[in-house]
mmCIF file with all atom_site columns, C-alpha atoms in Angstrom:
data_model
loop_
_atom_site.group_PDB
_atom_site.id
_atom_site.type_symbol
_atom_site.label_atom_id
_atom_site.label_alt_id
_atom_site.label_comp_id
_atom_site.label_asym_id
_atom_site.label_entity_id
_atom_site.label_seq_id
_atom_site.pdbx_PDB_ins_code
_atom_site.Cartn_x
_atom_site.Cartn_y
_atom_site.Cartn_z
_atom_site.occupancy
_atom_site.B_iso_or_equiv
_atom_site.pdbx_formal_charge
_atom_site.auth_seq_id
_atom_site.auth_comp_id
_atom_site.auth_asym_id
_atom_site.auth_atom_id
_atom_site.pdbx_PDB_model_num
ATOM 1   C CA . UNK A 1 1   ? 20.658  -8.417  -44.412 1.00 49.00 ? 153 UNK A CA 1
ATOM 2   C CA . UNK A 1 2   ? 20.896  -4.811  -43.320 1.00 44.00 ? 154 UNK A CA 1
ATOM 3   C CA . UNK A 1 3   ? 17.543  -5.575  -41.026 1.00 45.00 ? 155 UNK A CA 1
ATOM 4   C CA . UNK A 1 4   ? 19.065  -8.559  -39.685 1.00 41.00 ? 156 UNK A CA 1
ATOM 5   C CA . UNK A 1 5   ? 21.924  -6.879  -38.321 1.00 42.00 ? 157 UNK A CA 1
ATOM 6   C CA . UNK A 1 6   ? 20.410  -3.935  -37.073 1.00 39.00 ? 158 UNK A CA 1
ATOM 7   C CA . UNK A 1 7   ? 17.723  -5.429  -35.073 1.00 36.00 ? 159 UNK A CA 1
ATOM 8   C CA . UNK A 1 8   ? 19.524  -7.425  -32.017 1.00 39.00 ? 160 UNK A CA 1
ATOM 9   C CA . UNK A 1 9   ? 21.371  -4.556  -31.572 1.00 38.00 ? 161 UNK A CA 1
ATOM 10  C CA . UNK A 1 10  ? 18.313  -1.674  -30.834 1.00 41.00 ? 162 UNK A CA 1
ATOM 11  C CA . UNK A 1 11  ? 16.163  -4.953  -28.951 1.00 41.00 ? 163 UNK A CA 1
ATOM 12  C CA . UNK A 1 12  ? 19.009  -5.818  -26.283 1.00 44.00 ? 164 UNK A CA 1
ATOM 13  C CA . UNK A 1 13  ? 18.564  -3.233  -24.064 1.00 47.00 ? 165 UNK A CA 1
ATOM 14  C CA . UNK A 1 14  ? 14.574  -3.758  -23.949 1.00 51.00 ? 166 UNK A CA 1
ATOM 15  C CA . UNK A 1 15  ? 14.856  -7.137  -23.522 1.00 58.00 ? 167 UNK A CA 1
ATOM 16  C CA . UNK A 1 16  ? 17.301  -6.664  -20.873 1.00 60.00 ? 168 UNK A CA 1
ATOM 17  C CA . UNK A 1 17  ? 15.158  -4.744  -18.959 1.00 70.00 ? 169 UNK A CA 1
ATOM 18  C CA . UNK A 1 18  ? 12.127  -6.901  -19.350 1.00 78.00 ? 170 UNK A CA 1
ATOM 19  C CA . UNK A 1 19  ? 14.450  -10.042 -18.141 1.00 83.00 ? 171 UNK A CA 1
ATOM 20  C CA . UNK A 1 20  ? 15.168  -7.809  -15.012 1.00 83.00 ? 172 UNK A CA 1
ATOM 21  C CA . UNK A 1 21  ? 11.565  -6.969  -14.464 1.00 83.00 ? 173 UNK A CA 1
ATOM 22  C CA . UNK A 1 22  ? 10.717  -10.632 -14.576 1.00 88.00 ? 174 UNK A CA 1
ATOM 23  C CA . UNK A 1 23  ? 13.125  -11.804 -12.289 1.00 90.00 ? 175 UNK A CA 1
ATOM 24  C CA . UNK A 1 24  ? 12.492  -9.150  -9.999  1.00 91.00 ? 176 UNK A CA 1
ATOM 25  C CA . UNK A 1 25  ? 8.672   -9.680  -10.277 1.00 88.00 ? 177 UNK A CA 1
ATOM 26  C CA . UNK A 1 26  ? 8.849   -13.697 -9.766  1.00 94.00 ? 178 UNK A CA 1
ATOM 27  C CA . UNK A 1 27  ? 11.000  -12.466 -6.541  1.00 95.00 ? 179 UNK A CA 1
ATOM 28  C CA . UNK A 1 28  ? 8.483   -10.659 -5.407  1.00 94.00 ? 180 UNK A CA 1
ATOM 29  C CA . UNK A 1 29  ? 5.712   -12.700 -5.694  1.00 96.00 ? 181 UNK A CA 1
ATOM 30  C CA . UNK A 1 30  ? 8.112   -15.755 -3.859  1.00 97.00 ? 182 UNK A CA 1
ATOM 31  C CA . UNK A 1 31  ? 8.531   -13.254 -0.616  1.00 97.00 ? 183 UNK A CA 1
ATOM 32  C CA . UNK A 1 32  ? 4.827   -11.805 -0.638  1.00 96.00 ? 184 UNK A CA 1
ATOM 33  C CA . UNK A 1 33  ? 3.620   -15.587 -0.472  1.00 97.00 ? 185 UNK A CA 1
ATOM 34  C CA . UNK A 1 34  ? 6.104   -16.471 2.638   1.00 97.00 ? 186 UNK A CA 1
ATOM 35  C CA . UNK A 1 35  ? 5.344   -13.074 4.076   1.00 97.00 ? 187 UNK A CA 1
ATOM 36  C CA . UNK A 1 36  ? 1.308   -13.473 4.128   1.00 96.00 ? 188 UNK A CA 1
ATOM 37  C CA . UNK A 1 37  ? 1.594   -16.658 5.440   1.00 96.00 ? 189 UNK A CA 1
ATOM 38  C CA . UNK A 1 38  ? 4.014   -15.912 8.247   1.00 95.00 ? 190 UNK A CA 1
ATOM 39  C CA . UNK A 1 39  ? 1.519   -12.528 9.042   1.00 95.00 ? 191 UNK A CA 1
ATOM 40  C CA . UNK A 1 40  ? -1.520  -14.430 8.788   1.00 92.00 ? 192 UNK A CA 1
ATOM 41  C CA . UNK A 1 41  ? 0.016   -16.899 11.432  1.00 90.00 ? 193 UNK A CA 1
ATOM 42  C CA . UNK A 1 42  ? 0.426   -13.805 13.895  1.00 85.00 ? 194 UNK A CA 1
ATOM 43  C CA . UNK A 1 43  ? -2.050  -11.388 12.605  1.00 80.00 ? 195 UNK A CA 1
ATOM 44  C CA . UNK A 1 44  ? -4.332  -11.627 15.852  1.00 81.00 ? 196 UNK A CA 1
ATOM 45  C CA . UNK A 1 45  ? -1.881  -9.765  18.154  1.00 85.00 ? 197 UNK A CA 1
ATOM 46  C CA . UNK A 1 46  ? 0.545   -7.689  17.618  1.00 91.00 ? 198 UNK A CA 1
ATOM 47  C CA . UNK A 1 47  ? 3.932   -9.554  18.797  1.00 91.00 ? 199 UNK A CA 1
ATOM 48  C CA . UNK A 1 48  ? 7.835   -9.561  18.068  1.00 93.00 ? 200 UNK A CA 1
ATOM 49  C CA . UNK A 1 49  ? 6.910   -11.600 14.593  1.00 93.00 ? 201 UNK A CA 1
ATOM 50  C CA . UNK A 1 50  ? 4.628   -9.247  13.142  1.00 94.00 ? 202 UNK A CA 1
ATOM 51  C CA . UNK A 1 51  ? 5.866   -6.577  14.318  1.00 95.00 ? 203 UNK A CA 1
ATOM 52  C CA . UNK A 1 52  ? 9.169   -7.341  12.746  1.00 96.00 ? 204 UNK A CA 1
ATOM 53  C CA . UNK A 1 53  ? 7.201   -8.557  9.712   1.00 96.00 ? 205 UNK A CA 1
ATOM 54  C CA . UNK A 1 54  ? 5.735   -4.993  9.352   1.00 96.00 ? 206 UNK A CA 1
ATOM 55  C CA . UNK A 1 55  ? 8.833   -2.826  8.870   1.00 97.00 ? 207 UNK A CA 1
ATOM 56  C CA . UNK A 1 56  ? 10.820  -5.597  6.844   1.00 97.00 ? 208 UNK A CA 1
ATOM 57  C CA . UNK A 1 57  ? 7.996   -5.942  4.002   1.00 96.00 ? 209 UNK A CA 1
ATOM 58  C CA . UNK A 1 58  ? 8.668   -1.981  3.331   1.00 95.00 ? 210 UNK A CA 1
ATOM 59  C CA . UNK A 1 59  ? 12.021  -2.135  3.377   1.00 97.00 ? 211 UNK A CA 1
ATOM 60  C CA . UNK A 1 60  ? 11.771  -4.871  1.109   1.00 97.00 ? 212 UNK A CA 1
ATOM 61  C CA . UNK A 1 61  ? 9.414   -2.687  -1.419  1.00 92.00 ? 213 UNK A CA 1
ATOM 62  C CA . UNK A 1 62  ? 12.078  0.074   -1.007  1.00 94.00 ? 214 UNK A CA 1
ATOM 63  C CA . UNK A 1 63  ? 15.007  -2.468  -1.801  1.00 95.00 ? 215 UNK A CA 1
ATOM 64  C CA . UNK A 1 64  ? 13.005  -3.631  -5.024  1.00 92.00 ? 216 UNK A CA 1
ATOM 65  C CA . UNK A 1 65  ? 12.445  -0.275  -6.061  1.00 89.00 ? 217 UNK A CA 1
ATOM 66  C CA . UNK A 1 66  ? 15.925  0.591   -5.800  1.00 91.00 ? 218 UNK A CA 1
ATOM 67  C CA . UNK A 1 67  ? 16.751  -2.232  -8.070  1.00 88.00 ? 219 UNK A CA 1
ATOM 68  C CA . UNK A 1 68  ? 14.307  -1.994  -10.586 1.00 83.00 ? 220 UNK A CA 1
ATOM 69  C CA . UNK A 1 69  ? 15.198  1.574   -10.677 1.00 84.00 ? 221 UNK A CA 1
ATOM 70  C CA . UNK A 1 70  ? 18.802  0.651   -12.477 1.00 80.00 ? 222 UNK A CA 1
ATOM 71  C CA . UNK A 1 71  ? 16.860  -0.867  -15.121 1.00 72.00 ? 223 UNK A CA 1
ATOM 72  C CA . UNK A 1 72  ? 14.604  2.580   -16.281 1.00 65.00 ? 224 UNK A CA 1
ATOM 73  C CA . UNK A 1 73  ? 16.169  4.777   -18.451 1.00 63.00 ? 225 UNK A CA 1
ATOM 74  C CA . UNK A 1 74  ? 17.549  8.147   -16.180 1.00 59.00 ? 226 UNK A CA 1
ATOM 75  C CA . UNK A 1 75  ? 15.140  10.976  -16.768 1.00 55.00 ? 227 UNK A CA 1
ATOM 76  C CA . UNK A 1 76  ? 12.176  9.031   -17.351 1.00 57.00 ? 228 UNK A CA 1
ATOM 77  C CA . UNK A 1 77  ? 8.799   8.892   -16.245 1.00 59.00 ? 229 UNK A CA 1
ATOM 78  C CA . UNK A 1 78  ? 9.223   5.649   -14.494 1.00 66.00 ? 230 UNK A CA 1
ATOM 79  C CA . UNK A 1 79  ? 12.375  6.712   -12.908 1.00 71.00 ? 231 UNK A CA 1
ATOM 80  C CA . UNK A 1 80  ? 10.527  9.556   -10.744 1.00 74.00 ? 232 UNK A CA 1
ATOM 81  C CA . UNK A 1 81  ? 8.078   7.237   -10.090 1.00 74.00 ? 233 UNK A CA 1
ATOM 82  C CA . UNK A 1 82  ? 10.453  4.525   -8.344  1.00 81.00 ? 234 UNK A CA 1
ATOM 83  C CA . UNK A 1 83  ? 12.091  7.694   -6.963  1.00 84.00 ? 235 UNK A CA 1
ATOM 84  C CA . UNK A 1 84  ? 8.753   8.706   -5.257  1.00 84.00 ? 236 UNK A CA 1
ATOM 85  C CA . UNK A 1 85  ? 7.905   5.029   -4.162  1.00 85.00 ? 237 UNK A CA 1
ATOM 86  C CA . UNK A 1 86  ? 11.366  4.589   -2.255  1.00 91.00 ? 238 UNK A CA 1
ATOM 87  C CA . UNK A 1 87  ? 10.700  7.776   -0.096  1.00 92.00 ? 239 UNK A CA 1
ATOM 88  C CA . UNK A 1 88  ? 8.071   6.751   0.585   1.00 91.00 ? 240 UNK A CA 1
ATOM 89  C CA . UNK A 1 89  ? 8.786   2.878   1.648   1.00 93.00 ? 241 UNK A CA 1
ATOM 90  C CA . UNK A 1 90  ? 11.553  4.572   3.703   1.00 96.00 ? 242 UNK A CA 1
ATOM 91  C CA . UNK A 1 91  ? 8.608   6.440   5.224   1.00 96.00 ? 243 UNK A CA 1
ATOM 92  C CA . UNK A 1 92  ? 6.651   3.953   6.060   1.00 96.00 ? 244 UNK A CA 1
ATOM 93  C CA . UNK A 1 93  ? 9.249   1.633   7.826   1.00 97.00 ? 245 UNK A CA 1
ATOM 94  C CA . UNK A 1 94  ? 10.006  4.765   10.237  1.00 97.00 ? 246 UNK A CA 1
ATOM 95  C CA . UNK A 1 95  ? 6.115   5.062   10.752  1.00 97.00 ? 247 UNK A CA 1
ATOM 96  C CA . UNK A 1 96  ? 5.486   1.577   11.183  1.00 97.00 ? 248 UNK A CA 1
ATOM 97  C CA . UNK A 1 97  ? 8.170   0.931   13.783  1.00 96.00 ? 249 UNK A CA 1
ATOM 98  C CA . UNK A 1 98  ? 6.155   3.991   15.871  1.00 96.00 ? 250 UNK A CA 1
ATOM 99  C CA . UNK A 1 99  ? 2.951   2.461   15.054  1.00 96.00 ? 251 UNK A CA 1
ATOM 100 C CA . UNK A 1 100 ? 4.069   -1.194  16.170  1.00 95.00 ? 252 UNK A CA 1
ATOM 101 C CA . UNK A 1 101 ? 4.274   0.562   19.502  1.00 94.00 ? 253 UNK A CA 1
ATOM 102 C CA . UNK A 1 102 ? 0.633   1.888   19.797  1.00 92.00 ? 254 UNK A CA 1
ATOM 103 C CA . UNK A 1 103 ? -1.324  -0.663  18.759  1.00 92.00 ? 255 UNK A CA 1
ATOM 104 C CA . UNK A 1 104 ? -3.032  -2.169  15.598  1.00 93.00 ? 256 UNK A CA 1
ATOM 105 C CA . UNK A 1 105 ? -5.168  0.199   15.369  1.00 93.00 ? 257 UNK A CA 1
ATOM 106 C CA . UNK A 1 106 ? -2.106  2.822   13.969  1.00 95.00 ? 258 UNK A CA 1
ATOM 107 C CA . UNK A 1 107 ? -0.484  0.034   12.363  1.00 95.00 ? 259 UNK A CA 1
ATOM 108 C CA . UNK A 1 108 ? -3.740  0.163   10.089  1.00 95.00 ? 260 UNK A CA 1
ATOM 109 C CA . UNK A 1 109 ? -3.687  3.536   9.832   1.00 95.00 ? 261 UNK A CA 1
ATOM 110 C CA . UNK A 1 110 ? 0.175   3.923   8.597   1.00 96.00 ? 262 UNK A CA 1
ATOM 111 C CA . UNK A 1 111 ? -0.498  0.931   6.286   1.00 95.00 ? 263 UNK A CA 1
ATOM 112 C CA . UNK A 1 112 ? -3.554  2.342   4.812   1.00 94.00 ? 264 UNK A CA 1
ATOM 113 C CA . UNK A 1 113 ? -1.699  5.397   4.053   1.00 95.00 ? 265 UNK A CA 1
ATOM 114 C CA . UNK A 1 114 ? 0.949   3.558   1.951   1.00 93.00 ? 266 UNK A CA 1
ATOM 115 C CA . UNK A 1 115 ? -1.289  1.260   0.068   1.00 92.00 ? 267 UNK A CA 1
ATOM 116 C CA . UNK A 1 116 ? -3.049  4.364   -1.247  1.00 92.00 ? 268 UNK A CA 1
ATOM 117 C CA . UNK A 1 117 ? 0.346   6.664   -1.916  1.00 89.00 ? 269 UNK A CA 1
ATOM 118 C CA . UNK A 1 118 ? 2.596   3.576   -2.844  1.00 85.00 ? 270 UNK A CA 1
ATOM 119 C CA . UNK A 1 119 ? -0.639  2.192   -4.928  1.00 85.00 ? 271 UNK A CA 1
ATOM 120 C CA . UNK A 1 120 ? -0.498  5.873   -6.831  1.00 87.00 ? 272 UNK A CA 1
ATOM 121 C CA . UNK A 1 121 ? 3.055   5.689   -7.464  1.00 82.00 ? 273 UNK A CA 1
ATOM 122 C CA . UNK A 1 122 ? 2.745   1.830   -8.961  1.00 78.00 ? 274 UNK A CA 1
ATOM 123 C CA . UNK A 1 123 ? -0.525  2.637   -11.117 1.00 80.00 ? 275 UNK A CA 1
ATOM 124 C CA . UNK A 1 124 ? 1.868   6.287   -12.147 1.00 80.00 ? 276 UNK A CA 1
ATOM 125 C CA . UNK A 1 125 ? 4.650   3.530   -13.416 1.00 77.00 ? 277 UNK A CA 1
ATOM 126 C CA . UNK A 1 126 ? 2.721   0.899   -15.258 1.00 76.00 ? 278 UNK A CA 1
ATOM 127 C CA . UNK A 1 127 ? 0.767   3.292   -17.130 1.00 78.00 ? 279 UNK A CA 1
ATOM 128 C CA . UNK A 1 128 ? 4.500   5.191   -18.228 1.00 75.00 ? 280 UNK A CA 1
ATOM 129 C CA . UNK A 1 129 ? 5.553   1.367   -18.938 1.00 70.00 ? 281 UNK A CA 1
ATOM 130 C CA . UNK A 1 130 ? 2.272   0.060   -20.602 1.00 67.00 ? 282 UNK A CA 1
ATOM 131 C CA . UNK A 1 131 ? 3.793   -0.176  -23.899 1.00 65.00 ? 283 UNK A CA 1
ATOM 132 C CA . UNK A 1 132 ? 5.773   -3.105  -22.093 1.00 63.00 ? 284 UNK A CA 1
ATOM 133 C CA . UNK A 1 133 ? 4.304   -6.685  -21.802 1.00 59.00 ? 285 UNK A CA 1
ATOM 134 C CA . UNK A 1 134 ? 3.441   -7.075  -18.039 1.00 59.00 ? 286 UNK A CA 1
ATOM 135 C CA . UNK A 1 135 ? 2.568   -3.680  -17.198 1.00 69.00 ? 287 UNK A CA 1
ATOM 136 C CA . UNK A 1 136 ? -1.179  -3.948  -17.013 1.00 75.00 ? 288 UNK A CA 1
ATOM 137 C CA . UNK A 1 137 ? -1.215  -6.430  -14.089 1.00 74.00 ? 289 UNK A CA 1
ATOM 138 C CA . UNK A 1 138 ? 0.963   -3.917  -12.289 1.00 77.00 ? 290 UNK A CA 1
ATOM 139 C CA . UNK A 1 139 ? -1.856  -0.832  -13.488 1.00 80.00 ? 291 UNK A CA 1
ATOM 140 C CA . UNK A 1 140 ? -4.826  -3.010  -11.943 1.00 80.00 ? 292 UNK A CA 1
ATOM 141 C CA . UNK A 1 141 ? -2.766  -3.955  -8.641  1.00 80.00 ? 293 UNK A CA 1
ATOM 142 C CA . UNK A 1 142 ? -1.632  -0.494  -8.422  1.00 82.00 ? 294 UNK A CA 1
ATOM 143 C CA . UNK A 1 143 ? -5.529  0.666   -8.367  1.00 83.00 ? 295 UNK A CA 1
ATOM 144 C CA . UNK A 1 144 ? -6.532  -1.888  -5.887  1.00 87.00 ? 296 UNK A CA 1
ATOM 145 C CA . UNK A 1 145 ? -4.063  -0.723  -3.525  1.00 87.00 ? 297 UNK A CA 1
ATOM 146 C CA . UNK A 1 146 ? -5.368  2.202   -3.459  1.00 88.00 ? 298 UNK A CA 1
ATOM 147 C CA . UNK A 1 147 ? -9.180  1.091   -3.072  1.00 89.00 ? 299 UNK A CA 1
ATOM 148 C CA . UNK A 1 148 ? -7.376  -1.818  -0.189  1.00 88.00 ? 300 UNK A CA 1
ATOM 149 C CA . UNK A 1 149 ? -5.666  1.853   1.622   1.00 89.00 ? 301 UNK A CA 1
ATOM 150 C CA . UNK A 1 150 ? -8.900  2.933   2.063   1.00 89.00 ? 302 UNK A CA 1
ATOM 151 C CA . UNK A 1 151 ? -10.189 -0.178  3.803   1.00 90.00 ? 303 UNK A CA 1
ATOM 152 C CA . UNK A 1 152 ? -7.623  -0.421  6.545   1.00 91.00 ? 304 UNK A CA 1
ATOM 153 C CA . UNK A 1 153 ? -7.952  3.281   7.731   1.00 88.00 ? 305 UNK A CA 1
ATOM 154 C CA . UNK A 1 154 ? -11.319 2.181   8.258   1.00 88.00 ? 306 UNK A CA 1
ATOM 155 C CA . UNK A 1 155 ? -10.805 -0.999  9.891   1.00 88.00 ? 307 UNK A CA 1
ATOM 156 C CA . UNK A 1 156 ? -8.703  0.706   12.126  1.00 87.00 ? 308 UNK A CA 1
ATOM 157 C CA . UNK A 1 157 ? -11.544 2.365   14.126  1.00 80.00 ? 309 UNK A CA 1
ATOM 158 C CA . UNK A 1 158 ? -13.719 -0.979  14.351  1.00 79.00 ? 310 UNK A CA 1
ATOM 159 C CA . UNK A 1 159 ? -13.894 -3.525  17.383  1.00 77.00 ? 311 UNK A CA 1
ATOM 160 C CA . UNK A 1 160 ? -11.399 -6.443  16.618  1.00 75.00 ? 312 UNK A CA 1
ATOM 161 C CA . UNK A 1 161 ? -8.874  -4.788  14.145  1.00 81.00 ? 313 UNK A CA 1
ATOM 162 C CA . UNK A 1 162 ? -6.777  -7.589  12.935  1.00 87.00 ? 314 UNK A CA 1
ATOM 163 C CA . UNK A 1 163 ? -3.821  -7.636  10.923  1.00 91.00 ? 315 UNK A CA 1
ATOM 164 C CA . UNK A 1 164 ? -4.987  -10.667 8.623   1.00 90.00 ? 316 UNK A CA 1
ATOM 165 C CA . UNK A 1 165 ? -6.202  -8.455  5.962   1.00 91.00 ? 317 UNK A CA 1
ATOM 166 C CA . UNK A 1 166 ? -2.414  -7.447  5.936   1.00 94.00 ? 318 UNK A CA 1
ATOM 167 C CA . UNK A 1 167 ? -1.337  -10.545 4.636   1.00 94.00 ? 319 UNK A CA 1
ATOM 168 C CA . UNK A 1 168 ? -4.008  -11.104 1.996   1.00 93.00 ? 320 UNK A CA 1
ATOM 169 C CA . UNK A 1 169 ? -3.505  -7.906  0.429   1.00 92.00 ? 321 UNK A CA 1
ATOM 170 C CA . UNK A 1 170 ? 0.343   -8.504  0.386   1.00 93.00 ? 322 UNK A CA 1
ATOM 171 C CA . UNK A 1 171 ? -0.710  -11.795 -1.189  1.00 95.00 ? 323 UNK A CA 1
ATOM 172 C CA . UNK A 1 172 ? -3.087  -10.684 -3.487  1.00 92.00 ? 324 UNK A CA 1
ATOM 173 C CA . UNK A 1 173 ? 0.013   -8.092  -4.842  1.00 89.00 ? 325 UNK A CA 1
ATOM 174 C CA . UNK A 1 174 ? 2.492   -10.961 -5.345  1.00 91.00 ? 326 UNK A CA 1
ATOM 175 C CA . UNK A 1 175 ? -0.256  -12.841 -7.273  1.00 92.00 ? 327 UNK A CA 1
ATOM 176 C CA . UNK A 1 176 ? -0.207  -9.287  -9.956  1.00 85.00 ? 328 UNK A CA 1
ATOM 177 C CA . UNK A 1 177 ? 3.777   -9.558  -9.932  1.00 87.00 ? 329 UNK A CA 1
ATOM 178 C CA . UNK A 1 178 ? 3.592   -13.622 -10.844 1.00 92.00 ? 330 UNK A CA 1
ATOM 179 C CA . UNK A 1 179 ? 1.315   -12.276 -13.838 1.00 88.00 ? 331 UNK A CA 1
ATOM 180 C CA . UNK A 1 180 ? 3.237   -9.758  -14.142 1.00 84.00 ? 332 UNK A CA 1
ATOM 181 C CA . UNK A 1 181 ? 6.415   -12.263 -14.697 1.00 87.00 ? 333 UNK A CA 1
ATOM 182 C CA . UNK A 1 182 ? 4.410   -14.920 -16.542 1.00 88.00 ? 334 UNK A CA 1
ATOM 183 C CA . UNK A 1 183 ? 3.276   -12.038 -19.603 1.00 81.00 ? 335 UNK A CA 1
ATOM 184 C CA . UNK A 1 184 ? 7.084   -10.590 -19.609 1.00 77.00 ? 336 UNK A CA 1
ATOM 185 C CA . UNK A 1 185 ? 7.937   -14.578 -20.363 1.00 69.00 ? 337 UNK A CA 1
ATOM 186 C CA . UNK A 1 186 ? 6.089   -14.715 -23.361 1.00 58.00 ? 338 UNK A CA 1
ATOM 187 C CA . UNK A 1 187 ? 7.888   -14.850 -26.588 1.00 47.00 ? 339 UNK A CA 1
ATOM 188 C CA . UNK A 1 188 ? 7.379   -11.757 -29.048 1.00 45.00 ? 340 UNK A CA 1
ATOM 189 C CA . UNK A 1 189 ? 6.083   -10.271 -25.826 1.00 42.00 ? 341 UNK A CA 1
ATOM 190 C CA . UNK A 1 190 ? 9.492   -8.020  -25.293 1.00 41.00 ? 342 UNK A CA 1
ATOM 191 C CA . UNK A 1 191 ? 11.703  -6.080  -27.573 1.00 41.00 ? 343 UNK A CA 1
ATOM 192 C CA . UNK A 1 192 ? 9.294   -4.493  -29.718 1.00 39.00 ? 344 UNK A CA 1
ATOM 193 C CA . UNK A 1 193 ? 8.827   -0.823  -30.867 1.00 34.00 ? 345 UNK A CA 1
ATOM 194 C CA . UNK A 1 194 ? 6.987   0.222   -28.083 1.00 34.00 ? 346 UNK A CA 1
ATOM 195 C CA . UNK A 1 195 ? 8.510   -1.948  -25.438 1.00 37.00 ? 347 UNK A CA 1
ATOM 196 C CA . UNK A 1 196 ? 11.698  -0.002  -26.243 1.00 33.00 ? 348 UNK A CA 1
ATOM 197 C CA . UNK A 1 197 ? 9.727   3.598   -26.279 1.00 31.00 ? 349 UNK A CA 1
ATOM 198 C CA . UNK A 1 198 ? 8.273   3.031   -22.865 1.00 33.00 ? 350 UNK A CA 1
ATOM 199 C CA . UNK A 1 199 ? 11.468  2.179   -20.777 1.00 28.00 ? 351 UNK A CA 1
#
């Protein structure tokens, strides 16, 4: 009787936070998808759309950030992790509104950049959360980008430099957050001993 008690009380606030990650992650993946799509449509030149498309999909990374940020425990390793990756989303959007103005070229160049920093800061978060359910999509997605920053700095000084990679890696991250969402749904997958120890 003692257990039965005890046990919904120390489990809320995990399962809280896993709720939160999973709607957050299923958001993600919903404006990645439209994003790509809308990028891929445009990713030949570098117009009004994309260019608008470029500094809102940081901003957007920033704005997650800031809200999955009130679900990690203050003081924690995730929390300087978020803390890291919303500098430098607010970075990026500054960079990227300069860039827009030279060319693709520097747009690849700026982007690349992120992908590998914001791609160190992700891998830095799900390895703190890995106790979690969900967290090892976000470890392999966060090593990719990395690996995908690379790419587009070189890219940048080829013949042709398109934006269309853009979109698929944006795509290919909201697939990881759908995962991501999907594992955190499981039953018995949230709650637990070490889900509560990694938040």
């Amino acid at each position: 009787m003692r257990g039965s008690v005890v046990t919904p009380v120390t489990a809320t606030p995990a399962t809280g936070t896993s709720a939160a990650l999973r709607r957050l992650y299923l958001l993600r993946f919903a404006f990645a998808a439209v994003w790509a799509a809308l990028l891929f449509s445009s990713a030949r030149s570098l117009g009004p759309l994309s260019a608008t498309l470029l500094v809102i999909y940081p901003l957007f990374d920033l704005a997650c950030a800031v809200l999955d940020l009130r679900s990690a425990r203050p003081g924690g390793g995730p929390v300087r992790g978020l803390q890291a990756n919303i500098v430098l989303s607010a970075l990026t959007a500054a960079a990227l509104v300069a860039a827009c103005f030279s060319g693709i070229p520097d747009v690849l160049r700026v982007w690349g950049a992120w992908a590998i920093t914001a791609g160190l800061a992700q891998l830095a978060v799900g390895v703190l959360r890995r106790g979690m359910a969900g967290q090892w999509p976000m470890i392999a997605s966060g090593a990719l980008s990395t690996l995908a920053g690379g790419s587009f700095a070189a890219q940048a000084g080829s013949e042709g430099a398109s934006l269309s990679g853009l979109a698929g890696y944006a795509f290919l991250g909201g697939v990881f957050f759908l995962v991501s969402a999907l594992r955190l749904r499981r039953p018995g997958r949230s709650g637990g001993p070490a889900d509560r120890a990694a938040v």
